[in-house]
Amino acid sequence: MASKAKSEGGILETIKTIVYALLIAGVFRTLFFQPFWIPSGSMKDTLLIGDFLFVNKMAYGYSQYSCPFSMCPFTGRLFFSEPERGDVVVFRHPVNGSDFIKRLIGLPGDRIQMKNGVLFLNGEEIAQQPAGVFEEIYEQQGPMGNLPRCENGPVGEGGTCAKSRYTETLPGERSHDVLNIDTNGFGDNTDVFTVPAGHYFFMGDNRDNSQDSRYGQAVGGVGFVPAENLIGRADRIMFSSAGRSMLYFWTWRADRFFKAID
C-alpha cells in the first residue's frame, strides 16, 4: 500500500510540475516575449525566410492581442508606449487575423507617398544610398517553398537571383536597407496616404514583394493598422535556418544567430 501511495504521489507531483510549467510559460508569452518565425521574403534582407526571433511585447504595452488566441479581456492598450518610426513590428492583421511583421514608416498624421520606388514622407524625399546588390539562389525557400522575385529575371532554378540594395535613412537618422526589383509597380507610384489618428503605416523592406499599408485590405494588403493591433517590437534574431525544416542543421545560418535587427 505504501508503494502504491508513493507511486500515486509521484504521478501527482509530475502533473503539478507540468501544470506549473505551462502556467509560467503562458505568463512569460503573454507579458514578455512571443516567438515569431519568418515565413516570407517581404522583409529581406533585414529578415530572411527561416529567421526565428522573439518579439518584445513590453515595448508598446498590452492589448487583447498580447494574449494567446487574443484572449485578453479588454480593449485598447494598457501601459501604452508610442512606437518609433523605423521599428520592426509584429502586428495583427486588421481583417484576416494573421500576425504580420513589417517596418513602421508612418506615424499618426504623417503623409506617405511612393514615387518611382522612392519614399516621400510629409512631402520630403527620403534619402537612399546605393548599397550594392543582394544575391540569393533562385530556389524554393522555407517550408512553404516560396520562390524569390529577381530584378535580373527570368532566372533558372539554381541561378543567381539579384536585387538592387539601397540604404534608406528615415528622420531621426535611423537607417536600414531596402531592396528594389522595379520602379513601375503599383507600390512604387502611389497616391498620398495620410495616416489617421491612432493608426500606423507599415512597409516591407523588400519593397516590390510586400503586401503592406500601400495596399488596401480588399486586395490582400493591411491598410492602416490600429494601435490596438500592435503586438511587439522585433529586436534580435535568435536562430536561422535556410532549409525546409529547422531540423536540417546543415542549413543553419550561424552568422545570423543572436543578430540585432536594425
PDB file of C-alpha atoms in Angstrom:
ATOM      1  CA  MET A   1       0.000   0.000   0.000  1.00  0.00           C
ATOM      2  CA  ALA A   2       2.810   2.376   0.864  1.00  0.00           C
ATOM      3  CA  SER A   3       4.427   1.709  -2.520  1.00  0.00           C
ATOM      4  CA  LYS A   4       1.138   2.412  -4.338  1.00  0.00           C
ATOM      5  CA  ALA A   5       0.615   5.640  -2.427  1.00  0.00           C
ATOM      6  CA  LYS A   6       4.166   6.730  -3.185  1.00  0.00           C
ATOM      7  CA  SER A   7       3.627   5.978  -6.875  1.00  0.00           C
ATOM      8  CA  GLU A   8       0.381   7.968  -6.969  1.00  0.00           C
ATOM      9  CA  GLY A   9       2.080  10.809  -5.133  1.00  0.00           C
ATOM     10  CA  GLY A  10       4.886  10.832  -7.700  1.00  0.00           C
ATOM     11  CA  ILE A  11       2.390  10.991 -10.568  1.00  0.00           C
ATOM     12  CA  LEU A  12       0.546  13.861  -8.875  1.00  0.00           C
ATOM     13  CA  GLU A  13       3.782  15.787  -8.379  1.00  0.00           C
ATOM     14  CA  THR A  14       4.668  15.263 -12.053  1.00  0.00           C
ATOM     15  CA  ILE A  15       1.267  16.572 -13.163  1.00  0.00           C
ATOM     16  CA  LYS A  16       1.610  19.593 -10.857  1.00  0.00           C
ATOM     17  CA  THR A  17       5.082  20.319 -12.240  1.00  0.00           C
ATOM     18  CA  ILE A  18       3.762  20.215 -15.828  1.00  0.00           C
ATOM     19  CA  VAL A  19       0.813  22.467 -14.955  1.00  0.00           C
ATOM     20  CA  TYR A  20       3.083  24.991 -13.222  1.00  0.00           C
ATOM     21  CA  ALA A  21       5.494  24.949 -16.162  1.00  0.00           C
ATOM     22  CA  LEU A  22       2.639  25.599 -18.606  1.00  0.00           C
ATOM     23  CA  LEU A  23       1.317  28.443 -16.452  1.00  0.00           C
ATOM     24  CA  ILE A  24       4.759  30.052 -16.228  1.00  0.00           C
ATOM     25  CA  ALA A  25       5.237  29.667 -19.986  1.00  0.00           C
ATOM     26  CA  GLY A  26       1.801  31.212 -20.592  1.00  0.00           C
ATOM     27  CA  VAL A  27       2.568  34.207 -18.376  1.00  0.00           C
ATOM     28  CA  PHE A  28       6.002  34.630 -19.998  1.00  0.00           C
ATOM     29  CA  ARG A  29       4.469  34.536 -23.501  1.00  0.00           C
ATOM     30  CA  THR A  30       1.656  36.904 -22.532  1.00  0.00           C
ATOM     31  CA  LEU A  31       3.683  39.544 -20.714  1.00  0.00           C
ATOM     32  CA  PHE A  32       7.205  39.464 -22.067  1.00  0.00           C
ATOM     33  CA  PHE A  33       8.148  37.736 -25.327  1.00  0.00           C
ATOM     34  CA  GLN A  34       6.395  35.927 -28.170  1.00  0.00           C
ATOM     35  CA  PRO A  35       8.233  33.635 -30.597  1.00  0.00           C
ATOM     36  CA  PHE A  36       7.902  34.525 -34.276  1.00  0.00           C
ATOM     37  CA  TRP A  37       9.170  32.684 -37.328  1.00  0.00           C
ATOM     38  CA  ILE A  38       9.676  34.476 -40.676  1.00  0.00           C
ATOM     39  CA  PRO A  39       7.630  32.679 -43.373  1.00  0.00           C
ATOM     40  CA  SER A  40       8.026  35.088 -46.317  1.00  0.00           C
ATOM     41  CA  GLY A  41      10.581  37.307 -48.033  1.00  0.00           C
ATOM     42  CA  SER A  42       8.798  40.636 -47.533  1.00  0.00           C
ATOM     43  CA  MET A  43      11.461  41.912 -45.099  1.00  0.00           C
ATOM     44  CA  LYS A  44      14.615  40.843 -46.966  1.00  0.00           C
ATOM     45  CA  ASP A  45      17.415  41.441 -46.448  1.00  0.00           C
ATOM     46  CA  THR A  46      16.776  42.601 -42.875  1.00  0.00           C
ATOM     47  CA  LEU A  47      14.908  39.354 -42.168  1.00  0.00           C
ATOM     48  CA  LEU A  48      15.240  36.156 -44.191  1.00  0.00           C
ATOM     49  CA  ILE A  49      12.853  33.246 -44.552  1.00  0.00           C
ATOM     50  CA  GLY A  50      13.650  30.878 -41.693  1.00  0.00           C
ATOM     51  CA  ASP A  51      14.772  33.523 -39.191  1.00  0.00           C
ATOM     52  CA  PHE A  52      13.410  32.839 -35.709  1.00  0.00           C
ATOM     53  CA  LEU A  53      13.049  35.674 -33.223  1.00  0.00           C
ATOM     54  CA  PHE A  54      11.356  36.721 -30.012  1.00  0.00           C
ATOM     55  CA  VAL A  55       9.027  39.724 -30.090  1.00  0.00           C
ATOM     56  CA  ASN A  56       9.380  42.195 -27.212  1.00  0.00           C
ATOM     57  CA  LYS A  57       5.776  42.574 -26.012  1.00  0.00           C
ATOM     58  CA  MET A  58       6.724  45.090 -23.305  1.00  0.00           C
ATOM     59  CA  ALA A  59       7.808  47.688 -25.883  1.00  0.00           C
ATOM     60  CA  TYR A  60       4.365  49.171 -26.614  1.00  0.00           C
ATOM     61  CA  GLY A  61       2.245  47.982 -23.692  1.00  0.00           C
ATOM     62  CA  TYR A  62      -0.526  45.417 -23.979  1.00  0.00           C
ATOM     63  CA  SER A  63      -3.756  44.884 -25.908  1.00  0.00           C
ATOM     64  CA  GLN A  64      -6.123  41.962 -26.347  1.00  0.00           C
ATOM     65  CA  TYR A  65      -3.703  40.591 -28.961  1.00  0.00           C
ATOM     66  CA  SER A  66      -0.956  40.268 -26.358  1.00  0.00           C
ATOM     67  CA  CYS A  67      -2.599  37.115 -25.012  1.00  0.00           C
ATOM     68  CA  PRO A  68      -2.507  33.749 -26.808  1.00  0.00           C
ATOM     69  CA  PHE A  69      -5.568  33.398 -29.053  1.00  0.00           C
ATOM     70  CA  SER A  70      -6.362  37.100 -28.420  1.00  0.00           C
ATOM     71  CA  MET A  71      -7.998  36.191 -25.114  1.00  0.00           C
ATOM     72  CA  CYS A  72      -7.045  39.249 -23.054  1.00  0.00           C
ATOM     73  CA  PRO A  73     -10.426  40.527 -21.739  1.00  0.00           C
ATOM     74  CA  PHE A  74     -10.087  44.227 -22.574  1.00  0.00           C
ATOM     75  CA  THR A  75      -9.975  46.669 -25.476  1.00  0.00           C
ATOM     76  CA  GLY A  76      -7.488  49.440 -26.199  1.00  0.00           C
ATOM     77  CA  ARG A  77      -3.958  49.314 -24.752  1.00  0.00           C
ATOM     78  CA  LEU A  78      -2.560  49.166 -21.239  1.00  0.00           C
ATOM     79  CA  PHE A  79       0.756  50.884 -20.363  1.00  0.00           C
ATOM     80  CA  PHE A  80       0.948  52.155 -23.951  1.00  0.00           C
ATOM     81  CA  SER A  81       4.294  53.463 -25.189  1.00  0.00           C
ATOM     82  CA  GLU A  82       4.399  55.110 -28.622  1.00  0.00           C
ATOM     83  CA  PRO A  83       6.381  53.130 -31.214  1.00  0.00           C
ATOM     84  CA  GLU A  84       9.171  54.857 -33.094  1.00  0.00           C
ATOM     85  CA  ARG A  85       9.429  55.303 -36.838  1.00  0.00           C
ATOM     86  CA  GLY A  86      11.780  52.649 -38.173  1.00  0.00           C
ATOM     87  CA  ASP A  87      10.846  49.958 -35.628  1.00  0.00           C
ATOM     88  CA  VAL A  88      10.332  46.444 -36.987  1.00  0.00           C
ATOM     89  CA  VAL A  89       6.954  45.498 -35.559  1.00  0.00           C
ATOM     90  CA  VAL A  90       4.773  42.397 -35.325  1.00  0.00           C
ATOM     91  CA  PHE A  91       1.071  43.244 -35.507  1.00  0.00           C
ATOM     92  CA  ARG A  92      -2.267  41.519 -36.008  1.00  0.00           C
ATOM     93  CA  HIS A  93      -3.753  41.975 -39.490  1.00  0.00           C
ATOM     94  CA  PRO A  94      -6.897  44.128 -39.106  1.00  0.00           C
ATOM     95  CA  VAL A  95      -9.014  41.707 -41.179  1.00  0.00           C
ATOM     96  CA  ASN A  96      -7.675  38.172 -41.534  1.00  0.00           C
ATOM     97  CA  GLY A  97      -6.237  37.733 -38.031  1.00  0.00           C
ATOM     98  CA  SER A  98      -2.728  36.735 -39.156  1.00  0.00           C
ATOM     99  CA  ASP A  99       0.411  38.056 -37.482  1.00  0.00           C
ATOM    100  CA  PHE A 100       2.481  40.239 -39.839  1.00  0.00           C
ATOM    101  CA  ILE A 101       5.940  41.738 -39.455  1.00  0.00           C
ATOM    102  CA  LYS A 102       6.851  44.986 -41.226  1.00  0.00           C
ATOM    103  CA  ARG A 103       8.761  48.223 -40.672  1.00  0.00           C
ATOM    104  CA  LEU A 104       6.928  51.203 -39.195  1.00  0.00           C
ATOM    105  CA  ILE A 105       7.159  54.065 -41.694  1.00  0.00           C
ATOM    106  CA  GLY A 106       4.244  56.367 -40.918  1.00  0.00           C
ATOM    107  CA  LEU A 107       3.055  57.752 -37.575  1.00  0.00           C
ATOM    108  CA  PRO A 108      -0.384  59.323 -36.994  1.00  0.00           C
ATOM    109  CA  GLY A 109      -0.722  62.452 -39.132  1.00  0.00           C
ATOM    110  CA  ASP A 110       2.151  61.584 -41.498  1.00  0.00           C
ATOM    111  CA  ARG A 111       1.708  61.819 -45.261  1.00  0.00           C
ATOM    112  CA  ILE A 112       3.265  58.913 -47.188  1.00  0.00           C
ATOM    113  CA  GLN A 113       3.823  58.596 -50.927  1.00  0.00           C
ATOM    114  CA  MET A 114       5.970  56.470 -53.248  1.00  0.00           C
ATOM    115  CA  LYS A 115       7.350  57.977 -56.462  1.00  0.00           C
ATOM    116  CA  ASN A 116       9.309  55.719 -58.823  1.00  0.00           C
ATOM    117  CA  GLY A 117      10.208  53.439 -55.921  1.00  0.00           C
ATOM    118  CA  VAL A 118      11.402  56.266 -53.647  1.00  0.00           C
ATOM    119  CA  LEU A 119       9.695  57.074 -50.348  1.00  0.00           C
ATOM    120  CA  PHE A 120       8.392  60.579 -49.674  1.00  0.00           C
ATOM    121  CA  LEU A 121       7.456  61.450 -46.095  1.00  0.00           C
ATOM    122  CA  ASN A 122       5.475  64.633 -45.413  1.00  0.00           C
ATOM    123  CA  GLY A 123       6.492  65.926 -48.828  1.00  0.00           C
ATOM    124  CA  GLU A 124      10.215  65.322 -48.327  1.00  0.00           C
ATOM    125  CA  GLU A 125      12.181  62.729 -50.286  1.00  0.00           C
ATOM    126  CA  ILE A 126      13.795  60.125 -48.031  1.00  0.00           C
ATOM    127  CA  ALA A 127      17.449  59.716 -48.929  1.00  0.00           C
ATOM    128  CA  GLN A 128      18.586  56.421 -50.455  1.00  0.00           C
ATOM    129  CA  GLN A 129      22.216  55.498 -50.999  1.00  0.00           C
ATOM    130  CA  PRO A 130      23.286  52.567 -53.233  1.00  0.00           C
ATOM    131  CA  ALA A 131      24.429  49.644 -51.077  1.00  0.00           C
ATOM    132  CA  GLY A 132      25.439  47.030 -53.606  1.00  0.00           C
ATOM    133  CA  VAL A 133      23.397  44.037 -54.726  1.00  0.00           C
ATOM    134  CA  PHE A 134      21.572  41.431 -52.668  1.00  0.00           C
ATOM    135  CA  GLU A 135      22.083  37.968 -54.164  1.00  0.00           C
ATOM    136  CA  GLU A 136      20.468  34.632 -53.362  1.00  0.00           C
ATOM    137  CA  ILE A 137      19.944  31.298 -55.098  1.00  0.00           C
ATOM    138  CA  TYR A 138      16.774  31.006 -57.147  1.00  0.00           C
ATOM    139  CA  GLU A 139      15.218  28.012 -55.418  1.00  0.00           C
ATOM    140  CA  GLN A 140      12.290  27.136 -53.193  1.00  0.00           C
ATOM    141  CA  GLN A 141      12.731  28.674 -49.763  1.00  0.00           C
ATOM    142  CA  GLY A 142      11.397  27.566 -46.385  1.00  0.00           C
ATOM    143  CA  PRO A 143       8.615  25.085 -45.616  1.00  0.00           C
ATOM    144  CA  MET A 144       6.233  26.950 -47.930  1.00  0.00           C
ATOM    145  CA  GLY A 145       8.589  26.579 -50.884  1.00  0.00           C
ATOM    146  CA  ASN A 146       8.387  30.219 -51.979  1.00  0.00           C
ATOM    147  CA  LEU A 147      10.468  31.312 -54.965  1.00  0.00           C
ATOM    148  CA  PRO A 148      12.170  34.723 -54.740  1.00  0.00           C
ATOM    149  CA  ARG A 149      11.477  37.564 -57.173  1.00  0.00           C
ATOM    150  CA  CYS A 150      14.528  38.760 -59.091  1.00  0.00           C
ATOM    151  CA  GLU A 151      15.494  42.059 -60.662  1.00  0.00           C
ATOM    152  CA  ASN A 152      17.608  40.147 -63.188  1.00  0.00           C
ATOM    153  CA  GLY A 153      14.823  37.669 -64.026  1.00  0.00           C
ATOM    154  CA  PRO A 154      13.894  35.376 -65.514  1.00  0.00           C
ATOM    155  CA  VAL A 155      16.378  33.193 -63.669  1.00  0.00           C
ATOM    156  CA  GLY A 156      16.558  29.422 -63.938  1.00  0.00           C
ATOM    157  CA  GLU A 157      16.448  27.220 -60.856  1.00  0.00           C
ATOM    158  CA  GLY A 158      19.838  27.229 -59.150  1.00  0.00           C
ATOM    159  CA  GLY A 159      20.800  30.527 -60.761  1.00  0.00           C
ATOM    160  CA  THR A 160      21.718  33.777 -59.006  1.00  0.00           C
ATOM    161  CA  CYS A 161      18.731  35.973 -58.170  1.00  0.00           C
ATOM    162  CA  ALA A 162      19.777  39.610 -57.716  1.00  0.00           C
ATOM    163  CA  LYS A 163      18.094  42.740 -56.378  1.00  0.00           C
ATOM    164  CA  SER A 164      19.459  46.275 -56.063  1.00  0.00           C
ATOM    165  CA  ARG A 165      20.008  47.273 -52.437  1.00  0.00           C
ATOM    166  CA  TYR A 166      19.809  50.788 -51.018  1.00  0.00           C
ATOM    167  CA  THR A 167      20.320  52.214 -47.554  1.00  0.00           C
ATOM    168  CA  GLU A 168      17.373  54.385 -46.593  1.00  0.00           C
ATOM    169  CA  THR A 169      17.684  56.927 -43.784  1.00  0.00           C
ATOM    170  CA  LEU A 170      14.498  57.985 -42.016  1.00  0.00           C
ATOM    171  CA  PRO A 171      14.058  61.159 -39.956  1.00  0.00           C
ATOM    172  CA  GLY A 172      15.935  60.685 -36.711  1.00  0.00           C
ATOM    173  CA  GLU A 173      18.900  59.190 -38.625  1.00  0.00           C
ATOM    174  CA  ARG A 174      17.633  55.612 -38.407  1.00  0.00           C
ATOM    175  CA  SER A 175      18.964  53.670 -41.397  1.00  0.00           C
ATOM    176  CA  HIS A 176      18.017  50.319 -42.890  1.00  0.00           C
ATOM    177  CA  ASP A 177      18.431  48.524 -46.200  1.00  0.00           C
ATOM    178  CA  VAL A 178      15.654  48.175 -48.776  1.00  0.00           C
ATOM    179  CA  LEU A 179      15.577  46.012 -51.904  1.00  0.00           C
ATOM    180  CA  ASN A 180      14.297  47.038 -55.312  1.00  0.00           C
ATOM    181  CA  ILE A 181      13.125  44.949 -58.255  1.00  0.00           C
ATOM    182  CA  ASP A 182      11.466  47.570 -60.469  1.00  0.00           C
ATOM    183  CA  THR A 183      10.049  51.084 -60.238  1.00  0.00           C
ATOM    184  CA  ASN A 184       6.833  50.652 -62.201  1.00  0.00           C
ATOM    185  CA  GLY A 185       4.595  48.618 -59.911  1.00  0.00           C
ATOM    186  CA  PHE A 186       1.584  49.988 -58.062  1.00  0.00           C
ATOM    187  CA  GLY A 187       3.528  50.056 -54.832  1.00  0.00           C
ATOM    188  CA  ASP A 188       6.255  52.161 -56.493  1.00  0.00           C
ATOM    189  CA  ASN A 189       3.925  55.000 -57.509  1.00  0.00           C
ATOM    190  CA  THR A 190       1.056  55.793 -55.170  1.00  0.00           C
ATOM    191  CA  ASP A 191      -1.320  58.491 -54.117  1.00  0.00           C
ATOM    192  CA  VAL A 192      -0.621  60.311 -50.860  1.00  0.00           C
ATOM    193  CA  PHE A 193      -1.620  58.298 -47.793  1.00  0.00           C
ATOM    194  CA  THR A 194      -2.467  60.372 -44.702  1.00  0.00           C
ATOM    195  CA  VAL A 195      -2.184  58.244 -41.561  1.00  0.00           C
ATOM    196  CA  PRO A 196      -5.283  58.620 -39.337  1.00  0.00           C
ATOM    197  CA  ALA A 197      -5.077  59.272 -35.608  1.00  0.00           C
ATOM    198  CA  GLY A 198      -4.464  56.089 -33.639  1.00  0.00           C
ATOM    199  CA  HIS A 199      -3.122  54.216 -36.677  1.00  0.00           C
ATOM    200  CA  TYR A 200       0.231  53.388 -38.299  1.00  0.00           C
ATOM    201  CA  PHE A 201       1.619  52.827 -41.791  1.00  0.00           C
ATOM    202  CA  PHE A 202       3.870  49.830 -42.411  1.00  0.00           C
ATOM    203  CA  MET A 203       6.047  48.733 -45.328  1.00  0.00           C
ATOM    204  CA  GLY A 204       8.256  45.729 -46.054  1.00  0.00           C
ATOM    205  CA  ASP A 205      11.967  46.291 -46.714  1.00  0.00           C
ATOM    206  CA  ASN A 206      11.668  44.101 -49.824  1.00  0.00           C
ATOM    207  CA  ARG A 207       9.628  46.878 -51.381  1.00  0.00           C
ATOM    208  CA  ASP A 208       8.414  45.089 -54.524  1.00  0.00           C
ATOM    209  CA  ASN A 209       7.498  41.873 -52.711  1.00  0.00           C
ATOM    210  CA  SER A 210       5.439  43.025 -49.733  1.00  0.00           C
ATOM    211  CA  GLN A 211       1.698  43.277 -49.130  1.00  0.00           C
ATOM    212  CA  ASP A 212       1.680  46.186 -46.701  1.00  0.00           C
ATOM    213  CA  SER A 213      -0.026  49.507 -45.963  1.00  0.00           C
ATOM    214  CA  ARG A 214       0.366  50.642 -49.559  1.00  0.00           C
ATOM    215  CA  TYR A 215      -2.256  48.057 -50.476  1.00  0.00           C
ATOM    216  CA  GLY A 216      -5.822  48.106 -49.215  1.00  0.00           C
ATOM    217  CA  GLN A 217      -7.214  45.219 -47.214  1.00  0.00           C
ATOM    218  CA  ALA A 218      -9.531  44.308 -50.088  1.00  0.00           C
ATOM    219  CA  VAL A 219      -6.528  43.288 -52.240  1.00  0.00           C
ATOM    220  CA  GLY A 220      -4.580  41.452 -49.533  1.00  0.00           C
ATOM    221  CA  GLY A 221      -2.720  44.393 -48.020  1.00  0.00           C
ATOM    222  CA  VAL A 222      -3.010  45.671 -44.463  1.00  0.00           C
ATOM    223  CA  GLY A 223      -4.004  49.313 -44.959  1.00  0.00           C
ATOM    224  CA  PHE A 224      -3.648  51.482 -41.874  1.00  0.00           C
ATOM    225  CA  VAL A 225      -3.028  49.426 -38.726  1.00  0.00           C
ATOM    226  CA  PRO A 226      -4.802  50.436 -35.467  1.00  0.00           C
ATOM    227  CA  ALA A 227      -2.612  50.935 -32.397  1.00  0.00           C
ATOM    228  CA  GLU A 228      -4.545  48.170 -30.644  1.00  0.00           C
ATOM    229  CA  ASN A 229      -3.231  45.642 -33.190  1.00  0.00           C
ATOM    230  CA  LEU A 230       0.442  46.127 -32.301  1.00  0.00           C
ATOM    231  CA  ILE A 231       1.907  43.041 -30.619  1.00  0.00           C
ATOM    232  CA  GLY A 232       5.530  43.988 -30.086  1.00  0.00           C
ATOM    233  CA  ARG A 233       8.912  45.029 -31.428  1.00  0.00           C
ATOM    234  CA  ALA A 234      11.374  42.652 -33.071  1.00  0.00           C
ATOM    235  CA  ASP A 235      14.816  43.353 -31.612  1.00  0.00           C
ATOM    236  CA  ARG A 236      17.031  40.344 -32.286  1.00  0.00           C
ATOM    237  CA  ILE A 237      17.190  37.176 -34.400  1.00  0.00           C
ATOM    238  CA  MET A 238      17.801  34.204 -32.136  1.00  0.00           C
ATOM    239  CA  PHE A 239      18.183  31.429 -34.714  1.00  0.00           C
ATOM    240  CA  SER A 240      18.051  30.999 -38.502  1.00  0.00           C
ATOM    241  CA  SER A 241      17.659  28.094 -40.889  1.00  0.00           C
ATOM    242  CA  ALA A 242      17.764  28.281 -44.674  1.00  0.00           C
ATOM    243  CA  GLY A 243      16.261  24.792 -45.132  1.00  0.00           C
ATOM    244  CA  ARG A 244      12.759  23.408 -45.477  1.00  0.00           C
ATOM    245  CA  SER A 245      12.906  22.354 -41.819  1.00  0.00           C
ATOM    246  CA  MET A 246      14.603  23.794 -38.729  1.00  0.00           C
ATOM    247  CA  LEU A 247      15.877  20.254 -38.064  1.00  0.00           C
ATOM    248  CA  TYR A 248      18.148  20.369 -41.135  1.00  0.00           C
ATOM    249  CA  PHE A 249      21.193  21.505 -39.154  1.00  0.00           C
ATOM    250  CA  TRP A 250      23.377  21.714 -42.279  1.00  0.00           C
ATOM    251  CA  THR A 251      21.202  24.634 -43.461  1.00  0.00           C
ATOM    252  CA  TRP A 252      21.566  26.694 -40.273  1.00  0.00           C
ATOM    253  CA  ARG A 253      22.874  30.237 -40.768  1.00  0.00           C
ATOM    254  CA  ALA A 254      25.329  30.534 -37.889  1.00  0.00           C
ATOM    255  CA  ASP A 255      26.176  34.149 -38.816  1.00  0.00           C
ATOM    256  CA  ARG A 256      22.575  35.195 -38.022  1.00  0.00           C
ATOM    257  CA  PHE A 257      22.361  33.695 -34.517  1.00  0.00           C
ATOM    258  CA  PHE A 258      21.644  36.480 -31.940  1.00  0.00           C
ATOM    259  CA  LYS A 259      21.860  39.093 -34.693  1.00  0.00           C
ATOM    260  CA  ALA A 260      20.437  42.530 -33.805  1.00  0.00           C
ATOM    261  CA  ILE A 261      17.628  43.839 -36.036  1.00  0.00           C
ATOM    262  CA  ASP A 262      18.253  47.335 -37.388  1.00  0.00           C
TER     263      ASP A 262
END
